[in-house]
Amino acid sequence: MQQEEPIEGHNKANLQRIFKAGEYHLTMDLRKLDEKNWLTIDDNYHQLKAELLTGSKSKVFQCLPRSESACSEVLEVVLDFLTEMWPNVFEHFGANNFRNKKTGEEFNLNKVHPLEVAARLAAEDFNVTASATYFPIGWSLKEKIGWSIESLHKLVPGWKEEIGNSVSILSYFMRMTPSAYMERSNFFVQTSPTLFHPEPLPASATTTLEVADLVIRHEKQTFRRLPKSEAILFTVRIFIYRLVD
Protein backbone atom coordinates (compact mmCIF):
# COMPACT_ATOMS: atom_id res chain seq x y z
CA MET A 1 0.00 0.00 0.00
CA GLN A 2 1.45 3.34 -1.01
CA GLN A 3 0.30 6.70 0.25
CA GLU A 4 1.20 9.84 -1.65
CA GLU A 5 1.08 13.25 -0.07
CA PRO A 6 0.13 16.30 -2.13
CA ILE A 7 3.26 18.32 -2.84
CA GLU A 8 3.40 21.16 -0.35
CA GLY A 9 4.15 24.71 -1.39
CA HIS A 10 4.41 26.21 2.07
CA ASN A 11 6.94 26.18 4.92
CA LYS A 12 9.83 26.80 2.52
CA ALA A 13 11.58 28.70 5.30
CA ASN A 14 11.86 25.43 7.21
CA LEU A 15 13.64 23.84 4.26
CA GLN A 16 16.00 26.76 3.73
CA ARG A 17 17.30 26.46 7.30
CA ILE A 18 18.68 23.01 6.51
CA PHE A 19 21.08 24.17 3.83
CA LYS A 20 24.13 26.18 4.84
CA ALA A 21 26.86 27.69 2.74
CA GLY A 22 30.19 25.88 2.52
CA GLU A 23 31.26 22.26 2.74
CA TYR A 24 28.54 19.85 3.85
CA HIS A 25 28.91 18.05 7.18
CA LEU A 26 26.44 15.66 8.77
CA THR A 27 25.53 16.97 12.25
CA MET A 28 22.79 16.56 14.83
CA ASP A 29 22.03 20.31 14.48
CA LEU A 30 19.84 20.32 17.57
CA ARG A 31 18.22 23.66 18.37
CA LYS A 32 15.67 24.93 20.86
CA LEU A 33 12.06 24.45 19.78
CA ASP A 34 9.41 27.10 20.30
CA GLU A 35 6.85 25.18 22.36
CA LYS A 36 3.97 26.70 20.39
CA ASN A 37 5.34 25.08 17.22
CA TRP A 38 5.48 21.57 18.66
CA LEU A 39 2.59 19.88 16.80
CA THR A 40 0.59 20.58 13.65
CA ILE A 41 -2.78 19.52 12.22
CA ASP A 42 -3.29 18.75 8.54
CA ASP A 43 -6.33 17.32 6.74
CA ASN A 44 -4.18 15.47 4.16
CA TYR A 45 -2.25 13.61 6.85
CA HIS A 46 -5.43 12.86 8.77
CA GLN A 47 -6.91 11.00 5.80
CA LEU A 48 -3.70 9.08 5.08
CA LYS A 49 -3.40 7.94 8.69
CA ALA A 50 -7.03 6.79 8.79
CA GLU A 51 -6.49 4.66 5.67
CA LEU A 52 -3.28 3.11 7.01
CA LEU A 53 -4.86 2.23 10.34
CA THR A 54 -7.67 0.46 8.51
CA GLY A 55 -5.51 -1.56 6.13
CA SER A 56 -2.00 -1.78 7.62
CA LYS A 57 -2.21 -1.15 11.37
CA SER A 58 0.52 -3.62 12.36
CA LYS A 59 2.90 -1.87 9.96
CA VAL A 60 2.38 1.58 11.47
CA PHE A 61 1.63 0.90 15.15
CA GLN A 62 3.77 -1.14 17.57
CA CYS A 63 4.18 -1.18 21.36
CA LEU A 64 6.97 -2.55 23.51
CA PRO A 65 6.19 -4.22 26.86
CA ARG A 66 5.54 -1.86 29.78
CA SER A 67 4.91 1.13 27.52
CA GLU A 68 1.46 1.92 28.90
CA SER A 69 2.37 4.73 31.31
CA ALA A 70 4.51 6.58 28.76
CA CYS A 71 1.82 6.28 26.07
CA SER A 72 -0.85 7.57 28.45
CA GLU A 73 1.34 10.54 29.27
CA VAL A 74 1.92 11.23 25.56
CA LEU A 75 -1.83 11.48 25.05
CA GLU A 76 -2.17 13.72 28.08
CA VAL A 77 0.36 16.27 26.82
CA VAL A 78 -0.99 16.08 23.25
CA LEU A 79 -4.57 16.77 24.34
CA ASP A 80 -3.42 19.65 26.53
CA PHE A 81 -1.47 21.15 23.62
CA LEU A 82 -4.27 20.77 21.05
CA THR A 83 -7.00 22.22 23.26
CA GLU A 84 -4.79 25.17 24.17
CA MET A 85 -3.70 25.92 20.59
CA TRP A 86 -7.00 25.17 18.80
CA PRO A 87 -9.82 25.47 21.37
CA ASN A 88 -12.40 25.87 18.59
CA VAL A 89 -11.36 22.55 16.99
CA PHE A 90 -10.67 20.18 19.90
CA GLU A 91 -12.66 19.56 23.07
CA HIS A 92 -13.21 17.12 25.92
CA PHE A 93 -16.79 15.98 26.47
CA GLY A 94 -18.64 13.46 28.59
CA ALA A 95 -16.89 11.30 31.17
CA ASN A 96 -13.72 10.55 29.21
CA ASN A 97 -14.21 11.44 25.57
CA PHE A 98 -12.44 13.73 23.13
CA ARG A 99 -13.72 15.32 19.92
CA ASN A 100 -12.13 16.73 16.78
CA LYS A 101 -14.89 19.10 15.67
CA LYS A 102 -13.24 19.74 12.31
CA THR A 103 -13.35 16.08 11.23
CA GLY A 104 -16.28 14.99 13.38
CA GLU A 105 -14.23 12.22 15.03
CA GLU A 106 -14.95 11.27 18.62
CA PHE A 107 -12.72 9.06 20.79
CA ASN A 108 -13.62 7.16 23.92
CA LEU A 109 -10.32 7.50 25.74
CA ASN A 110 -11.03 4.36 27.77
CA LYS A 111 -11.29 2.17 24.68
CA VAL A 112 -8.73 3.42 22.11
CA HIS A 113 -4.98 3.08 22.70
CA PRO A 114 -3.66 6.48 23.88
CA LEU A 115 -0.81 6.64 21.35
CA GLU A 116 -3.21 5.84 18.51
CA VAL A 117 -5.48 8.71 19.56
CA ALA A 118 -2.53 11.11 19.75
CA ALA A 119 -1.29 10.14 16.28
CA ARG A 120 -4.76 10.42 14.74
CA LEU A 121 -5.21 13.94 16.06
CA ALA A 122 -1.89 15.44 14.92
CA ALA A 123 0.09 15.27 11.67
CA GLU A 124 3.22 13.98 13.40
CA ASP A 125 4.46 10.42 13.91
CA PHE A 126 5.04 9.61 17.60
CA ASN A 127 7.80 7.49 19.12
CA VAL A 128 8.32 6.76 22.79
CA THR A 129 8.49 3.20 24.26
CA ALA A 130 5.96 2.49 21.52
CA SER A 131 5.64 3.87 18.01
CA ALA A 132 2.94 5.27 15.78
CA THR A 133 5.00 5.71 12.61
CA TYR A 134 2.77 6.11 9.58
CA PHE A 135 5.31 7.41 7.12
CA PRO A 136 8.53 5.31 7.14
CA ILE A 137 10.76 5.36 4.08
CA GLY A 138 12.87 2.26 3.39
CA TRP A 139 12.45 0.57 6.77
CA SER A 140 9.89 -1.55 8.64
CA LEU A 141 8.51 -0.52 12.03
CA LYS A 142 7.66 -4.15 12.87
CA GLU A 143 11.31 -5.06 12.33
CA LYS A 144 12.99 -2.12 14.04
CA ILE A 145 10.78 -1.35 17.04
CA GLY A 146 13.08 -1.33 20.09
CA TRP A 147 16.33 -0.93 18.16
CA SER A 148 19.09 1.29 19.56
CA ILE A 149 19.97 4.66 18.00
CA GLU A 150 23.21 3.19 16.69
CA SER A 151 21.46 0.23 15.05
CA LEU A 152 18.77 2.40 13.49
CA HIS A 153 21.33 4.67 11.84
CA LYS A 154 23.87 2.02 10.86
CA LEU A 155 23.22 2.41 7.12
CA VAL A 156 23.02 6.23 7.11
CA PRO A 157 26.02 7.53 5.08
CA GLY A 158 28.45 9.43 7.31
CA TRP A 159 26.60 8.68 10.57
CA LYS A 160 29.32 6.59 12.23
CA GLU A 161 32.17 8.83 11.07
CA GLU A 162 30.65 12.22 11.93
CA ILE A 163 28.02 11.87 14.68
CA GLY A 164 27.88 8.18 15.51
CA ASN A 165 29.31 8.40 19.02
CA SER A 166 26.44 6.55 20.67
CA VAL A 167 27.83 7.27 24.17
CA SER A 168 27.70 11.05 23.72
CA ILE A 169 24.27 10.93 22.07
CA LEU A 170 22.81 8.83 24.86
CA SER A 171 24.46 11.10 27.42
CA TYR A 172 22.77 14.12 25.83
CA PHE A 173 19.33 12.55 26.02
CA MET A 174 19.94 11.39 29.59
CA ARG A 175 20.58 15.00 30.57
CA MET A 176 17.42 16.34 28.91
CA THR A 177 14.91 17.90 31.30
CA PRO A 178 11.12 18.28 30.82
CA SER A 179 11.59 22.00 30.25
CA ALA A 180 13.88 21.44 27.23
CA TYR A 181 12.06 21.21 23.90
CA MET A 182 14.49 20.49 21.07
CA GLU A 183 14.21 20.09 17.31
CA ARG A 184 16.34 19.21 14.31
CA SER A 185 15.85 18.78 10.56
CA ASN A 186 16.58 15.83 8.35
CA PHE A 187 16.23 15.60 4.58
CA PHE A 188 16.91 13.42 1.58
CA VAL A 189 15.91 13.14 -2.07
CA GLN A 190 13.13 10.80 -3.21
CA THR A 191 12.02 9.77 -6.67
CA SER A 192 8.32 10.06 -5.76
CA PRO A 193 6.20 11.78 -3.11
CA THR A 194 5.26 8.42 -1.56
CA LEU A 195 5.01 8.71 2.23
CA PHE A 196 4.36 5.14 3.36
CA HIS A 197 7.16 2.98 1.96
CA PRO A 198 8.39 0.38 4.50
CA GLU A 199 10.03 -1.75 1.80
CA PRO A 200 13.82 -1.39 1.28
CA LEU A 201 14.75 1.27 -1.24
CA PRO A 202 16.48 0.19 -4.47
CA ALA A 203 20.21 0.84 -4.71
CA SER A 204 19.67 2.75 -7.97
CA ALA A 205 16.81 4.12 -10.03
CA THR A 206 14.86 1.49 -11.95
CA THR A 207 13.64 3.96 -14.59
CA THR A 208 15.04 7.03 -16.34
CA LEU A 209 14.42 10.09 -14.20
CA GLU A 210 14.28 13.80 -14.91
CA VAL A 211 15.07 16.50 -12.37
CA ALA A 212 11.38 17.35 -12.31
CA ASP A 213 10.69 13.82 -11.02
CA LEU A 214 12.68 14.35 -7.82
CA VAL A 215 11.28 15.57 -4.51
CA ILE A 216 12.87 16.51 -1.20
CA ARG A 217 11.58 14.84 1.94
CA HIS A 218 12.06 17.17 4.89
CA GLU A 219 11.59 15.74 8.38
CA LYS A 220 11.03 18.10 11.29
CA GLN A 221 12.03 16.06 14.33
CA THR A 222 11.34 17.12 17.92
CA PHE A 223 12.51 15.75 21.27
CA ARG A 224 11.17 16.31 24.78
CA ARG A 225 11.30 14.47 28.09
CA LEU A 226 7.94 13.60 29.65
CA PRO A 227 7.84 14.78 33.29
CA LYS A 228 6.01 11.79 34.85
CA SER A 229 7.33 8.70 33.05
CA GLU A 230 10.65 10.46 32.22
CA ALA A 231 10.52 8.87 28.76
CA ILE A 232 11.90 10.74 25.74
CA LEU A 233 9.17 11.55 23.22
CA PHE A 234 10.35 11.81 19.61
CA THR A 235 8.02 13.20 16.93
CA VAL A 236 8.48 13.47 13.16
CA ARG A 237 6.58 15.78 10.81
CA ILE A 238 7.09 15.14 7.08
CA PHE A 239 7.10 17.82 4.37
CA ILE A 240 7.50 17.06 0.67
CA TYR A 241 8.84 19.62 -1.84
CA ARG A 242 9.61 19.43 -5.55
CA LEU A 243 13.35 19.72 -6.09
CA VAL A 244 12.82 22.14 -8.97
CA ASP A 245 10.91 24.52 -6.72
XYZ file of C-alpha atoms in Angstrom, residues 69-241:
173
model
C 2.374 4.731 31.308
C 4.512 6.582 28.758
C 1.816 6.276 26.069
C -0.850 7.568 28.447
C 1.345 10.543 29.268
C 1.923 11.228 25.563
C -1.826 11.475 25.054
C -2.168 13.717 28.084
C 0.364 16.273 26.824
C -0.986 16.078 23.251
C -4.574 16.767 24.337
C -3.422 19.653 26.528
C -1.475 21.146 23.616
C -4.268 20.769 21.052
C -7.005 22.217 23.256
C -4.793 25.168 24.169
C -3.702 25.921 20.588
C -6.997 25.166 18.802
C -9.825 25.469 21.374
C -12.396 25.871 18.586
C -11.359 22.551 16.985
C -10.666 20.178 19.900
C -12.656 19.556 23.074
C -13.214 17.116 25.923
C -16.795 15.977 26.471
C -18.638 13.460 28.592
C -16.887 11.298 31.171
C -13.721 10.554 29.214
C -14.212 11.442 25.566
C -12.442 13.733 23.134
C -13.718 15.320 19.925
C -12.134 16.734 16.776
C -14.892 19.105 15.665
C -13.240 19.740 12.308
C -13.345 16.082 11.233
C -16.277 14.986 13.383
C -14.230 12.217 15.028
C -14.948 11.274 18.624
C -12.725 9.063 20.786
C -13.616 7.158 23.917
C -10.317 7.498 25.744
C -11.028 4.363 27.769
C -11.288 2.168 24.677
C -8.731 3.417 22.115
C -4.978 3.082 22.703
C -3.664 6.480 23.879
C -0.814 6.639 21.349
C -3.209 5.840 18.508
C -5.479 8.709 19.555
C -2.531 11.105 19.750
C -1.289 10.143 16.284
C -4.758 10.417 14.743
C -5.214 13.942 16.059
C -1.885 15.444 14.921
C 0.093 15.271 11.672
C 3.221 13.977 13.399
C 4.463 10.420 13.909
C 5.045 9.610 17.598
C 7.805 7.487 19.122
C 8.322 6.755 22.794
C 8.492 3.197 24.256
C 5.961 2.493 21.522
C 5.636 3.867 18.013
C 2.935 5.272 15.777
C 4.998 5.706 12.608
C 2.771 6.109 9.584
C 5.312 7.406 7.117
C 8.532 5.305 7.142
C 10.759 5.356 4.080
C 12.867 2.260 3.388
C 12.450 0.565 6.770
C 9.888 -1.545 8.642
C 8.505 -0.525 12.032
C 7.665 -4.151 12.872
C 11.310 -5.056 12.330
C 12.991 -2.115 14.036
C 10.782 -1.353 17.040
C 13.078 -1.332 20.088
C 16.327 -0.929 18.160
C 19.089 1.295 19.557
C 19.972 4.664 18.004
C 23.212 3.186 16.691
C 21.462 0.230 15.050
C 18.765 2.396 13.489
C 21.326 4.666 11.837
C 23.868 2.023 10.860
C 23.223 2.407 7.115
C 23.023 6.233 7.111
C 26.018 7.529 5.080
C 28.445 9.430 7.313
C 26.605 8.682 10.569
C 29.316 6.593 12.227
C 32.172 8.834 11.068
C 30.649 12.216 11.927
C 28.017 11.870 14.678
C 27.876 8.178 15.506
C 29.315 8.396 19.017
C 26.441 6.548 20.672
C 27.825 7.269 24.166
C 27.697 11.052 23.719
C 24.274 10.934 22.065
C 22.813 8.834 24.859
C 24.460 11.097 27.423
C 22.775 14.120 25.832
C 19.328 12.548 26.015
C 19.938 11.386 29.589
C 20.583 15.005 30.566
C 17.417 16.344 28.915
C 14.905 17.897 31.304
C 11.116 18.281 30.817
C 11.588 22.004 30.248
C 13.876 21.439 27.233
C 12.065 21.214 23.898
C 14.495 20.489 21.066
C 14.209 20.092 17.306
C 16.337 19.205 14.307
C 15.849 18.783 10.563
C 16.577 15.834 8.347
C 16.233 15.595 4.582
C 16.906 13.424 1.575
C 15.908 13.140 -2.066
C 13.126 10.802 -3.212
C 12.016 9.768 -6.670
C 8.321 10.057 -5.756
C 6.197 11.782 -3.107
C 5.257 8.424 -1.560
C 5.012 8.714 2.227
C 4.362 5.142 3.358
C 7.160 2.983 1.958
C 8.387 0.381 4.502
C 10.030 -1.747 1.796
C 13.821 -1.388 1.284
C 14.752 1.273 -1.237
C 16.485 0.189 -4.473
C 20.209 0.836 -4.709
C 19.666 2.750 -7.970
C 16.808 4.121 -10.033
C 14.864 1.492 -11.951
C 13.643 3.961 -14.590
C 15.037 7.026 -16.338
C 14.422 10.085 -14.198
C 14.280 13.799 -14.911
C 15.074 16.500 -12.371
C 11.384 17.354 -12.308
C 10.687 13.818 -11.023
C 12.677 14.354 -7.819
C 11.278 15.567 -4.509
C 12.868 16.511 -1.199
C 11.583 14.839 1.939
C 12.055 17.166 4.893
C 11.594 15.737 8.378
C 11.031 18.098 11.290
C 12.034 16.057 14.334
C 11.338 17.116 17.921
C 12.512 15.750 21.267
C 11.167 16.309 24.779
C 11.304 14.470 28.090
C 7.943 13.603 29.653
C 7.836 14.780 33.295
C 6.009 11.791 34.848
C 7.330 8.696 33.047
C 10.648 10.456 32.222
C 10.518 8.874 28.758
C 11.904 10.736 25.739
C 9.167 11.547 23.221
C 10.353 11.811 19.614
C 8.022 13.201 16.930
C 8.477 13.475 13.161
C 6.578 15.780 10.811
C 7.087 15.144 7.078
C 7.100 17.824 4.368
C 7.504 17.063 0.665
C 8.842 19.622 -1.843
